Coordinates of C-alpha atoms in Angstrom, one line a residue:
M1 CA -39.9 67.2 101.8
S2 CA -42.7 68.5 99.5
R3 CA -40.5 69.9 96.8
V4 CA -41.0 68.2 93.5
D5 CA -38.6 70.1 91.3
G6 CA -35.4 68.4 92.5
D7 CA -33.6 70.6 95.0
G8 CA -30.3 71.7 93.4
L9 CA -31.3 70.4 89.9
P10 CA -30.9 73.0 87.2
G11 CA -32.4 72.7 83.7
I12 CA -29.0 72.8 82.0
L13 CA -25.6 71.5 83.2
P14 CA -22.3 72.1 81.4
A15 CA -20.3 69.0 80.7
D16 CA -17.2 69.3 78.5
N17 CA -18.3 71.3 75.5
N18 CA -21.9 70.2 75.9
L19 CA -24.9 71.5 77.7
V20 CA -26.7 68.6 79.3
I21 CA -30.5 69.1 79.5
V22 CA -32.0 67.9 82.7
K23 CA -35.8 67.3 83.2
M24 CA -37.6 65.8 86.2
V25 CA -40.9 64.3 85.3
P26 CA -43.5 62.1 87.1
N27 CA -43.0 58.5 86.1
G28 CA -46.1 56.7 87.5
Q29 CA -43.8 54.0 88.9
S30 CA -43.1 52.9 92.4
E31 CA -39.5 54.2 92.4
H32 CA -37.5 57.2 91.3
R33 CA -35.3 56.6 88.3
I34 CA -32.2 58.3 86.9
V35 CA -32.1 58.2 83.1
L36 CA -29.3 59.0 80.6
A37 CA -30.5 59.7 77.0
V38 CA -28.1 60.3 74.1
D39 CA -28.2 60.2 70.3
K40 CA -27.9 56.5 69.3
T41 CA -24.9 57.2 66.9
D42 CA -23.1 59.3 69.5
W43 CA -20.0 58.3 71.6
I44 CA -20.8 56.2 74.7
K45 CA -21.5 58.3 77.7
T46 CA -21.8 57.2 81.3
L47 CA -23.4 58.5 84.5
K48 CA -22.1 57.0 87.7
V49 CA -25.1 57.2 90.2
T50 CA -25.0 57.0 93.9
G51 CA -28.1 57.6 96.0
G52 CA -31.1 55.8 97.5
Y53 CA -30.1 52.2 97.6
V54 CA -27.6 52.5 94.7
I55 CA -23.9 53.0 95.1
G56 CA -21.6 53.7 92.2
K57 CA -23.9 52.2 89.5
D58 CA -22.9 53.1 85.9
I59 CA -25.7 53.8 83.4
V60 CA -24.3 53.8 79.9
A61 CA -25.9 54.8 76.5
G62 CA -24.8 55.6 73.0
D63 CA -23.3 53.7 70.1
N64 CA -23.6 50.0 71.0
S65 CA -24.8 50.6 74.6
G66 CA -28.2 51.2 76.1
Y67 CA -31.8 50.6 75.0
S68 CA -33.2 52.0 71.8
C69 CA -36.0 54.5 72.2
R70 CA -39.4 54.1 70.5
G71 CA -42.1 56.4 69.2
G72 CA -40.8 59.7 67.9
N73 CA -37.3 59.2 69.5
E74 CA -35.9 56.3 67.5
H75 CA -32.8 58.3 67.0
M76 CA -32.0 58.0 70.7
K77 CA -30.7 55.4 73.2
F78 CA -31.1 55.4 77.0
D79 CA -30.2 53.6 80.2
Y80 CA -31.5 54.0 83.7
V81 CA -31.3 52.9 87.3
A82 CA -34.0 52.9 89.9
V83 CA -32.9 54.5 93.3
G84 CA -35.9 53.7 95.5
A85 CA -39.0 55.8 96.5
E86 CA -37.7 57.5 99.7
A87 CA -36.5 61.0 99.8
C88 CA -32.8 60.9 99.2
E89 CA -29.7 62.8 98.0
V90 CA -28.4 61.6 94.6
A91 CA -24.9 62.2 93.2
V92 CA -24.4 61.9 89.5
Q93 CA -20.9 61.8 88.0
F94 CA -20.4 62.5 84.3
F95 CA -18.0 60.6 82.0
K96 CA -17.4 60.5 78.3
P97 CA -14.5 59.3 76.1
K98 CA -12.0 61.8 74.9
L99 CA -8.5 61.3 73.4
L100 CA -7.9 57.7 72.4
G101 CA -11.3 56.7 73.9
V102 CA -10.2 57.2 77.5
A103 CA -13.1 58.1 79.7
S104 CA -12.8 61.6 81.2
D105 CA -14.6 62.8 84.3
F106 CA -16.6 66.0 83.8
G107 CA -17.7 66.5 87.4
T108 CA -20.3 65.4 89.9
R109 CA -23.7 67.0 90.5
T110 CA -25.7 66.3 93.7
F111 CA -29.4 66.9 94.2
E112 CA -32.3 65.9 96.4
L113 CA -35.3 63.7 95.4
P114 CA -38.6 64.1 97.3
D115 CA -40.4 61.3 99.1
G116 CA -42.0 59.3 96.4
Q117 CA -44.8 58.0 98.7
Q118 CA -45.8 61.6 99.5
D119 CA -45.1 63.4 96.2
G120 CA -45.1 60.5 93.7
C121 CA -42.0 59.1 92.0
F122 CA -40.0 60.8 89.3
D123 CA -37.6 60.2 86.4
V124 CA -34.7 62.6 86.4
V125 CA -33.7 62.5 82.7
F126 CA -30.2 63.7 81.6
F127 CA -30.1 64.3 77.8
W128 CA -26.4 64.6 76.8
P129 CA -26.3 65.9 73.2
P130 CA -23.5 65.1 70.7
D131 CA -20.6 67.5 70.4
A132 CA -21.6 70.5 68.4
A133 CA -19.6 71.3 65.2
G134 CA -16.3 72.9 66.2
D135 CA -16.2 71.3 69.6
H136 CA -13.3 69.1 68.6
W137 CA -11.3 72.2 67.6
N138 CA -12.2 73.9 70.9
H139 CA -11.1 70.8 72.8
F140 CA -7.8 70.8 70.9
K141 CA -7.3 74.5 71.7
N142 CA -8.1 73.8 75.4
L143 CA -5.5 70.9 75.4
L144 CA -2.9 73.3 74.0
D145 CA -3.7 75.9 76.7
E146 CA -3.4 73.2 79.4
T147 CA -0.1 72.1 78.0
K148 CA 1.3 75.7 78.3
L149 CA 0.7 75.5 82.0
V150 CA 2.9 72.4 82.4

């Protein structure tokens, strides 16, 4: 496979009331990596990664989890997992805490990574921003709407 843009990988993914920004960039390493980046003061967010030689690995960042970024991104934390250099399909499942801190599942996205030995290896970075102002109110309204259906 000679595609280097990540087959099935959009630039923005909806997750809860957020728009997760997705970038695929060459990493100069010997393996592809899946990276979660969040604001360091934000709620802990989790990506469950399956692909390459990884099965169900949680990468976790935010609050007291993850590694602090350096340079111009000191306000952020990140975590990552290497998935190997071969072409592979990767599934990423999105989790973040909601009511009473219980982790909620916000879906799974699957995409293809190219052969790293042919095309070079990449970091697929998921930047999951904090809830925007008003999101808590929108979430509350959605809960009310869901309750009406019961």
